[in-house]
Structure formats: C-alpha cells, structure tokens
Short mmCIF file of C-alpha atoms in Angstrom, two decimals:
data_model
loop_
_atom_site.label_atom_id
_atom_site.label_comp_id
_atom_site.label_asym_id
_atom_site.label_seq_id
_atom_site.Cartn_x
_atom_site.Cartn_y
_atom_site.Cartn_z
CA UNK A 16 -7.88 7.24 -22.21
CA UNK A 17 -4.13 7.82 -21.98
CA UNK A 18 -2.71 8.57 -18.30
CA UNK A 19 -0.58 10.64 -17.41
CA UNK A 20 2.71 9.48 -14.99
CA UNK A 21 3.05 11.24 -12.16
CA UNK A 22 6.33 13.04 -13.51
CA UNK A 23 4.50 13.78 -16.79
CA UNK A 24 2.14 16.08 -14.40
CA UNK A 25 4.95 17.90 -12.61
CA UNK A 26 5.99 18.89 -16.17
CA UNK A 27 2.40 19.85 -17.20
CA UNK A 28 2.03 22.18 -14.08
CA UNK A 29 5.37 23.53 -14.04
CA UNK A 30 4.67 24.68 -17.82
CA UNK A 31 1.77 26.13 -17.43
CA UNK A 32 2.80 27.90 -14.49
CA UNK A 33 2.17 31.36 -14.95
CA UNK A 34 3.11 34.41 -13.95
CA UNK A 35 1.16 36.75 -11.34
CA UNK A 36 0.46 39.63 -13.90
CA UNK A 37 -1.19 37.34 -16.62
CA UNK A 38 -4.35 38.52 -15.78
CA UNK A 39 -3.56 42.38 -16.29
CA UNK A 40 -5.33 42.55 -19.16
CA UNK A 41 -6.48 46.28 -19.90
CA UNK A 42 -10.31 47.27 -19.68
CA UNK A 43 -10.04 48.08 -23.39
CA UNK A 44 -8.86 44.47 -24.37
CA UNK A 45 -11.41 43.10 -22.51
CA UNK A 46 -13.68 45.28 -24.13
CA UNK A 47 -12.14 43.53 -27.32
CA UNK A 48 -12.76 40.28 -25.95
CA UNK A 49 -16.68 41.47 -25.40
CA UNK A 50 -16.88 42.54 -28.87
CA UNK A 51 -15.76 39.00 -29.82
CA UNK A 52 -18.46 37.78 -28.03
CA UNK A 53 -21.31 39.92 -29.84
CA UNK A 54 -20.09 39.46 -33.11
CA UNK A 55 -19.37 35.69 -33.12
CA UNK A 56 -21.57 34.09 -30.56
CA UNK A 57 -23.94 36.63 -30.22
CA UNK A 58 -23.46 37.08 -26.30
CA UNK A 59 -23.41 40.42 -24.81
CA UNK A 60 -21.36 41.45 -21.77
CA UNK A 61 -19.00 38.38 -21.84
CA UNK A 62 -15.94 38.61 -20.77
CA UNK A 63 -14.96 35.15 -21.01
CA UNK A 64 -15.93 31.55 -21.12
CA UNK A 65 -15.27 29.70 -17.88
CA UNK A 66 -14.90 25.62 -17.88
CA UNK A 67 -12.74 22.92 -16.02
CA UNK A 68 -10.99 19.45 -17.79
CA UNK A 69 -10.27 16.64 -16.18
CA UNK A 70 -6.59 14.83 -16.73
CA UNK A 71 -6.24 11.19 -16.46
CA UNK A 72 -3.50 10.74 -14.10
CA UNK A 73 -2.03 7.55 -12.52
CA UNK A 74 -2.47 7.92 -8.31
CA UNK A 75 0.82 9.96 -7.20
CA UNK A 76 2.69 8.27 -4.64
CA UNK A 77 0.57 8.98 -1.13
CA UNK A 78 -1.87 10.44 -3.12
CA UNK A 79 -4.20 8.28 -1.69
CA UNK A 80 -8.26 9.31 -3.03
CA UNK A 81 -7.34 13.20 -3.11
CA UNK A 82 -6.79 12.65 -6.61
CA UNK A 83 -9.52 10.02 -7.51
CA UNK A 84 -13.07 11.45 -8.67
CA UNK A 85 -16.72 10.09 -9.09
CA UNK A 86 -16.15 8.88 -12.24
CA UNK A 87 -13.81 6.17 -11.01
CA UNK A 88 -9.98 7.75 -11.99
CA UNK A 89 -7.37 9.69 -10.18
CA UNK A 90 -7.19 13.06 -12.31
CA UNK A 91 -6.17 16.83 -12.18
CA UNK A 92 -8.17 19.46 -13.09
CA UNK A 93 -7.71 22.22 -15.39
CA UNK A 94 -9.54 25.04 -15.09
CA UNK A 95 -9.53 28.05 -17.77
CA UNK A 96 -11.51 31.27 -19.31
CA UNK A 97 -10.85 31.61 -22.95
CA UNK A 98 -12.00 34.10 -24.97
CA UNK A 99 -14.47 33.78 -28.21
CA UNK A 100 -12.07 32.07 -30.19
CA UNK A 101 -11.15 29.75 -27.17
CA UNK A 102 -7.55 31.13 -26.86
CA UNK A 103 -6.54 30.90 -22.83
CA UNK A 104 -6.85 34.34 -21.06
CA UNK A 105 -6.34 32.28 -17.83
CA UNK A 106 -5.51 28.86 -16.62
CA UNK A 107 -5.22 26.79 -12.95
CA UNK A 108 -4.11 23.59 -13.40
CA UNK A 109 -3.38 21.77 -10.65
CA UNK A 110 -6.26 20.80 -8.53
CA UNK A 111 -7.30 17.85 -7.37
CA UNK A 112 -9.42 15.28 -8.82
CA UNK A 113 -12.04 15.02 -5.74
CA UNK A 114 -12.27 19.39 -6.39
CA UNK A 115 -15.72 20.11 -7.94
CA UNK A 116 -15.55 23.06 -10.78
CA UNK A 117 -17.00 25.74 -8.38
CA UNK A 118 -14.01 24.47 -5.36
CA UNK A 119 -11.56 25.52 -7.91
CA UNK A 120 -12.75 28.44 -9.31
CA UNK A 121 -13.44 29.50 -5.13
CA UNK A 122 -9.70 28.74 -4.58
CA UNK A 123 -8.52 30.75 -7.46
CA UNK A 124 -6.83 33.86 -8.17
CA UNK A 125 -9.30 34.72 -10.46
CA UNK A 126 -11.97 35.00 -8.18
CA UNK A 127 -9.87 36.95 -6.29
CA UNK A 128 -9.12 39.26 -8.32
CA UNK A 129 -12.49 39.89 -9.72
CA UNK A 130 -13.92 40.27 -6.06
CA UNK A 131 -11.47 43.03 -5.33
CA UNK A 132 -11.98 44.64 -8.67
CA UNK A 133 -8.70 44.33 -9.33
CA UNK A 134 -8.92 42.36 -13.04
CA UNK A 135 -9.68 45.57 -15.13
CA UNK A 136 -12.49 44.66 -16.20
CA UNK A 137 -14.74 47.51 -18.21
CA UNK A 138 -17.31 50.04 -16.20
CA UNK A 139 -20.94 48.25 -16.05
CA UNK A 140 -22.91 49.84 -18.92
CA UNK A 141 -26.39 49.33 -20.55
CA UNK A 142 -27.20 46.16 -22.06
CA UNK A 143 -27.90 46.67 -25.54
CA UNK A 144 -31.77 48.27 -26.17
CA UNK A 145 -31.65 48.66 -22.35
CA UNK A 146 -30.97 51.73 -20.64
CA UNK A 147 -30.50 49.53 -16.98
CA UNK A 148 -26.62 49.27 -15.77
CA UNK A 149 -25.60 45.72 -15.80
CA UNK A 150 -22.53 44.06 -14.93
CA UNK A 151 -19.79 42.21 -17.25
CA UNK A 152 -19.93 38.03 -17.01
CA UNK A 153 -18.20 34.85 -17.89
CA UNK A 154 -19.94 32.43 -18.71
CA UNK A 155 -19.71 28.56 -18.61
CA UNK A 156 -18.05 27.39 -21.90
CA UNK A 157 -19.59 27.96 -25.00
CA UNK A 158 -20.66 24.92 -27.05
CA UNK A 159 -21.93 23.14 -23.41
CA UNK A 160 -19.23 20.56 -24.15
CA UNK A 161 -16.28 22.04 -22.16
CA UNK A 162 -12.88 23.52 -23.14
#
C-alpha cells in the first residue's frame, strides 16, 4: 500500500474541501436519488449510501498515535454518502486515523444537518404496499465492501 507524505494530504484535504452549501440538494433530487435506489438496487427510502476509507499516510510531524489505527498504520479517514451510482453527494475527509466510522459521522456536518432538518430531505411517506409513515435512510455502502 502506497503512503501518502504528509504534504500530499494537505493537498488531498484542501481539494476536497468543500463548500458549506454542497449539501443543499432539493427534496425533489433527493427524491431522484431514492428512485435510483428502487430501480437499481432495489432499496426503498434511501437516500444515500454512507461508508468511511482509510488513507495510508506517513505519521505527520507531532502527530504522534492520533493518526495511527488498529490495524497497525497512521491513516486519514474519508468519509462519504454517494448515491446509487456511487457518485459523491457528500464527503469529510480529514479525520483521524484512531476516529471510528460512527466518531466521524457524530462530528460531521451531515449529521448536523439532518438532525435539524435542515438537508431537504423528502416528507416521510408510506413504504411501498404499506400504508405506515416511515422515514427516509442512508444506508451503509452498498456492495458491504466500502466506497
């Protein structure tokens, strides 16, 4: 596995550094994106596919463990939802090594924004054959073998 120098990461982050509003996606795109979902994997009420990566990094100068994980490397991680054709609705690259999946996604603006309802996402509605409200989910990523 190729490493990444520590100068090689400040370039990663810095390009795909994003700006605040990339998540404004409309309720009727993601609506789109949940249509992708039925008709292609066969998943109702997904909104998005959910996963984290780990990048080999070398240990950044007083980086000391923050960086190094359980499986015996100093990494980053990058987090992202994609939609049914794994295109990036939303990334966070940056974290930590030591960071388990669910730290990240907890110190995310993602999470933020979909616990103030501010992500757009479509009005709960009936599952299909089910006359019960239920809400819109992302699920972990899609083949079980990560983004």
């Amino acid at each position: 596995m190729k490493e990444l120098e520590t100068e090689d990461v400040l370039s990663f982050k810095n390009f795909l550094t994003v700006e605040p509003d990339f998540l404004r996606v409309e309720p009727d795109e993601w609506q789109q994106i949940a249509e992708q979902f039925r008709n292609r994997r066969n998943l109702d009420h997904v909104l998005g596919a959910l996963d984290g990566k780990h990048i080999a990094i070398k240990c950044p100068r007083n980086g000391g463990s923050l960086y190094y994980n359980y499986k015996g490397f100093h990494l980053l991680i990058l987090m992202g939802l994609v939609d049914a054709d794994y295109k990036f609705i939303w990334v966070d690259v940056g974290a930590n090594g030591s960071a388990s999946d669910a730290t990240v996604f907890n110190n995310s603006e993602l999470k933020d924004v979909v616990e103030n309802h501010n992500i757009g996402f479509p009005e709960d509605a009936p599952l299909p054959n089910d006359n019960r409200i239920s809400s819109w989910v992302m699920t972990p990523s899609l083949s079980g073998h990560g983004l």
